[in-house]
Coordinates of C-alpha atoms in Angstrom, one line a residue:
M1 CA 8.1 -14.1 6.1
S2 CA 5.3 -15.8 7.0
E3 CA 5.4 -19.8 5.8
T4 CA 2.5 -17.6 2.9
A5 CA 5.5 -16.1 2.2
G6 CA 8.5 -18.3 1.9
P7 CA 10.3 -18.0 -2.3
A8 CA 8.0 -19.0 -4.8
R9 CA 6.2 -15.6 -3.1
W10 CA 9.8 -13.8 -3.1
S11 CA 9.9 -14.8 -6.5
L12 CA 6.7 -13.7 -8.1
A13 CA 7.5 -10.3 -5.4
N14 CA 9.9 -9.9 -7.8
A15 CA 8.1 -10.4 -10.9
A16 CA 5.7 -8.4 -10.3
L17 CA 7.7 -5.2 -9.4
R18 CA 10.1 -5.7 -12.4
A19 CA 6.9 -6.1 -14.4
A20 CA 4.9 -3.4 -12.6
A21 CA 8.3 -0.9 -13.4
D22 CA 7.8 -2.0 -17.2
R23 CA 4.0 -1.4 -18.0
F24 CA 4.7 2.1 -15.7
T25 CA 6.9 2.9 -17.7
D26 CA 5.5 2.4 -20.5
L27 CA 2.7 4.3 -19.5
V28 CA 4.1 7.5 -18.4
A29 CA 6.0 7.9 -21.9
T30 CA 2.9 8.4 -23.7
A31 CA 1.5 11.7 -22.1
S32 CA 1.6 14.6 -24.1
S33 CA 2.2 16.8 -21.5
P34 CA 3.3 16.3 -17.9
T35 CA 1.1 18.9 -16.2
V36 CA -2.2 17.0 -16.8
R37 CA -3.9 16.3 -13.8
V38 CA -3.4 13.5 -12.7
T39 CA -5.5 13.5 -9.3
A40 CA -6.8 16.3 -7.5
D41 CA -3.7 17.8 -6.4
W42 CA -1.0 16.7 -8.4
T43 CA 0.2 15.8 -12.1
L44 CA 1.7 13.5 -14.0
A45 CA 4.8 14.9 -13.3
D46 CA 3.8 14.9 -9.6
T47 CA 2.6 11.3 -9.4
V48 CA 5.7 10.0 -10.8
A49 CA 8.3 12.4 -8.6
H50 CA 6.6 10.9 -6.0
V51 CA 6.8 6.9 -6.7
V52 CA 10.8 7.3 -7.8
S53 CA 11.2 9.2 -4.2
I54 CA 9.9 6.1 -2.3
A55 CA 11.6 4.0 -4.8
V56 CA 15.1 6.1 -3.9
L57 CA 14.1 5.5 -0.3
Y58 CA 14.1 2.1 -0.7
V59 CA 17.5 1.5 -2.1
S60 CA 19.0 3.5 0.9
T61 CA 17.3 1.6 3.4
L62 CA 18.2 -2.0 1.6
E63 CA 22.3 -0.3 0.8
G64 CA 22.6 1.6 4.1
T65 CA 23.4 4.2 2.3
G66 CA 22.0 8.1 2.9
V67 CA 19.0 9.0 0.9
A68 CA 20.1 10.2 -2.9
I69 CA 17.4 13.4 -2.5
R70 CA 18.1 15.6 0.2
M71 CA 15.4 16.2 2.5
P72 CA 15.0 18.1 6.0
G73 CA 14.0 16.0 8.7
L74 CA 13.2 13.6 7.1
E75 CA 14.0 10.9 9.4
D76 CA 12.9 12.0 12.3
M77 CA 9.6 12.8 10.1
L78 CA 9.3 9.1 9.4
A79 CA 8.9 7.9 12.7
V80 CA 6.6 9.0 14.0
T81 CA 4.6 9.2 11.1
N82 CA 0.7 7.3 10.7
V83 CA -2.1 6.2 8.4
D84 CA -3.5 9.7 8.4
T85 CA -0.8 11.8 8.0
V86 CA 1.1 9.9 4.9
A87 CA 0.0 13.0 3.2
V88 CA 1.8 15.6 5.1
V89 CA 5.9 13.3 4.5
N90 CA 4.3 13.1 1.0
R91 CA 3.9 17.2 0.8
H92 CA 7.6 17.4 2.6
V93 CA 9.0 15.0 -0.2
L94 CA 7.5 15.8 -3.0
A95 CA 8.7 19.9 -1.9
H96 CA 12.0 19.1 -1.9
F97 CA 12.4 17.0 -4.1
T98 CA 11.8 19.4 -7.4
E99 CA 12.5 17.1 -10.2
R100 CA 10.0 16.6 -12.3
D101 CA 11.3 15.7 -15.8
P102 CA 9.2 12.4 -16.9
E103 CA 12.2 11.8 -19.1
V104 CA 14.7 11.6 -15.6
L105 CA 12.2 10.6 -13.3
L106 CA 12.0 7.3 -15.5
S107 CA 15.6 6.9 -15.9
Q108 CA 16.2 6.9 -11.6
L109 CA 13.2 5.1 -10.8
N110 CA 14.1 1.9 -13.5
T111 CA 18.0 2.8 -11.6
A112 CA 16.6 1.8 -8.3
V113 CA 14.2 -0.5 -9.3
A114 CA 17.1 -2.6 -11.0
R115 CA 19.5 -1.9 -7.5
L116 CA 16.2 -3.4 -5.5
L117 CA 16.3 -6.9 -8.1
A118 CA 20.2 -7.6 -7.7
T119 CA 20.1 -6.5 -3.4
T120 CA 21.5 -10.0 -1.4
T121 CA 19.6 -8.9 0.8
D122 CA 17.2 -11.6 3.0
P123 CA 13.6 -11.3 1.6
R124 CA 13.1 -12.6 5.2
S125 CA 15.1 -10.1 7.6
T126 CA 12.5 -6.5 8.5
V127 CA 14.3 -3.1 7.7
S128 CA 12.4 -0.7 9.9
W129 CA 9.4 1.9 8.1
L130 CA 6.7 4.5 8.6
G131 CA 6.4 5.3 11.9
N132 CA 8.7 2.9 12.6
A133 CA 7.1 -0.3 11.5
R134 CA 9.2 -3.8 11.1
V135 CA 8.8 -5.2 7.3
T136 CA 10.2 -7.6 5.2
V137 CA 12.4 -7.0 2.4
G138 CA 9.7 -9.0 0.4
G139 CA 7.1 -6.4 1.9
L140 CA 9.3 -4.0 0.6
F141 CA 8.6 -5.1 -2.9
A142 CA 4.6 -5.8 -2.6
H143 CA 5.0 -2.0 -1.7
L144 CA 6.5 -0.9 -3.8
T145 CA 5.0 -2.2 -6.4
N146 CA 1.1 -1.2 -5.6
E147 CA 2.7 1.9 -5.0
L148 CA 3.1 1.5 -9.0
L149 CA 0.3 -0.2 -9.6
V150 CA -2.4 1.6 -7.9
H151 CA -0.6 5.1 -9.4
G152 CA -0.3 3.7 -13.0
W153 CA -4.3 3.5 -12.7
D154 CA -4.4 7.6 -11.1
I155 CA -2.6 8.5 -14.9
A156 CA -3.9 6.0 -17.1
R157 CA -7.1 7.2 -16.5
A158 CA -6.6 10.7 -16.6
L159 CA -5.4 9.2 -20.4
R160 CA -8.2 7.2 -20.4
R161 CA -5.0 4.2 -21.4
P162 CA -5.6 0.6 -20.2
W163 CA -4.6 -0.1 -16.8
P164 CA -5.0 -4.0 -16.0
M165 CA -4.0 -5.1 -12.9
P166 CA -3.0 -8.1 -12.2
D167 CA -4.5 -10.0 -8.7
A168 CA -1.6 -12.2 -8.3
H169 CA 0.7 -9.6 -7.9
A170 CA -1.3 -6.9 -6.0
A171 CA -1.9 -9.7 -3.3
L172 CA 1.4 -9.5 -2.7
Y173 CA 0.7 -6.2 -1.0
W174 CA -1.3 -8.7 1.6
D175 CA 0.6 -11.7 2.0
L176 CA 3.9 -9.8 2.1
F177 CA 3.6 -6.6 3.4
M178 CA 0.6 -5.5 5.3
F179 CA 0.1 -9.6 7.2
D180 CA 3.7 -10.1 7.8
M181 CA 3.8 -6.4 9.0
L182 CA 1.3 -7.2 12.0
R183 CA 3.8 -10.6 12.2
D184 CA 5.6 -7.9 13.4
S185 CA 5.3 -4.9 14.7
Y186 CA 3.4 -1.6 13.0
G187 CA 5.1 0.8 15.1
V188 CA 2.8 4.4 15.7
L189 CA 1.6 3.2 12.1
L190 CA -2.4 2.7 12.2
N191 CA -2.5 4.8 15.3
T192 CA -5.3 6.6 14.6
A193 CA -7.5 10.1 15.8
L194 CA -10.9 8.2 14.4
P195 CA -12.7 7.0 17.2
M196 CA -12.4 3.3 18.3
P197 CA -15.3 0.5 18.4
R198 CA -16.7 -0.1 21.7
H199 CA -15.9 -4.1 21.2
P200 CA -13.1 -5.9 19.7
V201 CA -13.9 -6.1 16.0
S202 CA -13.1 -9.1 13.5
V203 CA -12.0 -9.6 10.5
Q204 CA -11.6 -12.7 8.1
F205 CA -9.8 -11.5 4.2
R206 CA -10.2 -14.6 2.5
S207 CA -8.9 -14.3 -1.0
R208 CA -7.6 -16.8 -3.9
F209 CA -4.9 -14.6 -4.2
T210 CA -3.2 -15.0 -0.5
S211 CA -3.4 -16.9 2.9
T212 CA -7.3 -16.2 4.8
T213 CA -6.4 -14.5 7.6
T214 CA -7.8 -12.8 10.4
L215 CA -7.2 -9.7 11.9
T216 CA -8.8 -8.2 15.1
L217 CA -9.2 -4.3 17.0
G218 CA -9.5 -4.8 20.5
D219 CA -8.0 -2.5 23.0
R220 CA -6.8 -0.3 20.3
R221 CA -4.3 -2.3 19.2
V222 CA -4.4 -4.9 15.9
W223 CA -3.4 -8.6 15.8
I224 CA -4.1 -11.3 13.7
A225 CA -5.4 -14.1 15.1
P226 CA -5.9 -17.4 15.4
P227 CA -6.9 -19.2 11.9
D228 CA -9.6 -20.9 12.9
G229 CA -10.8 -18.9 15.5
P230 CA -14.6 -16.8 15.8
F231 CA -14.7 -13.6 13.9
D232 CA -17.8 -11.5 13.1
V233 CA -16.8 -10.2 9.7
R234 CA -16.1 -12.1 6.6
V235 CA -14.7 -10.0 3.5
R236 CA -14.5 -12.2 0.4
F237 CA -12.0 -10.3 -1.9
R238 CA -10.2 -9.9 -5.4
P239 CA -6.7 -7.9 -4.7
A240 CA -7.1 -5.4 -7.4
R241 CA -10.3 -4.0 -6.8
F242 CA -9.8 -4.2 -3.2
N243 CA -7.2 -1.9 -3.1
L244 CA -8.0 0.4 -5.5
M245 CA -10.8 0.2 -2.8
M246 CA -9.0 0.5 0.9
F247 CA -6.8 3.2 -1.4
G248 CA -9.4 5.9 -2.0
R249 CA -9.8 5.4 -5.7
I250 CA -13.2 3.5 -5.9
S251 CA -16.0 2.9 -3.5
I252 CA -17.1 0.2 -1.2
A253 CA -20.3 0.4 -2.8
Q254 CA -18.4 0.2 -5.9
A255 CA -16.2 -2.1 -5.2
V256 CA -19.8 -4.3 -3.1
L257 CA -22.0 -3.7 -6.2
R258 CA -19.5 -5.4 -8.5
R259 CA -18.8 -8.0 -6.1
D260 CA -14.8 -7.2 -6.4
V261 CA -16.0 -7.1 -2.7
V262 CA -18.0 -9.6 -0.7
I263 CA -18.9 -9.0 3.1
G264 CA -20.8 -11.5 4.8
G265 CA -20.2 -13.7 8.2
P266 CA -22.3 -13.4 12.2
R267 CA -21.7 -9.5 12.3
P268 CA -21.2 -8.3 9.2
W269 CA -22.5 -4.5 10.5
R270 CA -19.1 -4.1 12.5
L271 CA -17.2 -3.7 9.2
P272 CA -17.5 -0.7 9.2
A273 CA -16.3 0.4 13.1
F274 CA -12.8 -1.6 12.2
L275 CA -12.4 0.4 8.8
R276 CA -12.5 3.7 10.5
V277 CA -9.3 2.3 12.6
V278 CA -7.7 -0.1 9.8
H279 CA -7.7 1.5 7.0
M280 CA -5.0 3.0 4.2
P281 CA -4.1 6.6 3.3
N282 CA -7.6 7.6 1.9
G283 CA -9.1 10.3 2.6
R284 CA -12.5 9.0 2.1
L285 CA -11.4 7.9 5.6
A286 CA -8.5 10.2 7.2
P287 CA -10.1 12.4 9.8
R288 CA -10.0 16.5 9.5
P289 CA -7.2 18.6 10.2

């Protein structure tokens, strides 16, 4: 982990994961039916199964054991996955992980989270992730927390329940997961099929919950630029809403109009070209099959 992701951030990552799992569990338990439609493709039970599959995979990653869910060819598939093919992996996993009883799934989730929180692995150590990216243990916690928050938002919306998303917890996705992964290696994860900008684009990301970080996209690669270097675009963001925007739950227009995201800098018009490449799994940005 970076200097900005020391013991205090690791402690926060533990607290955030525990809190998100508890809230997710309580929310799912209020649903009257596991078949309620949560997204265009998934029911509530599908959504919970998806989150559980990630938690179980992370347990096997940290404990060095086989994945408890039998999924043929998963290891080879994960190694070549990029941001635009994550949906293919999700479909493969859910086709083989057939448990859909919410009570059973929530029990599996909480067992997995308890095992993760009991880990003695150095949070700064890295493990292999999608697309052969290298992610810290702290990054795994931050990623799972984000999955619980974003998919919890999906479920809460379908159930018409409130779902507060703490910005301090949502921000961990950037400091511990994304930025630290870019400092190490993202493998093929960002090798999107979408068009690259003709010239390098640098975007500075600022939030009171994260370290100020500038990312540069050029020559078909993405890297963290020097903190005092020039940039084309400045993005000031509220982490919880920014994450919902980046994962396609709300539009850029919605985020900007509510000032959850404020775009500035000397060349703000370059941001769309940057986001076409540096994006999260997002149906609004993914290329057509």
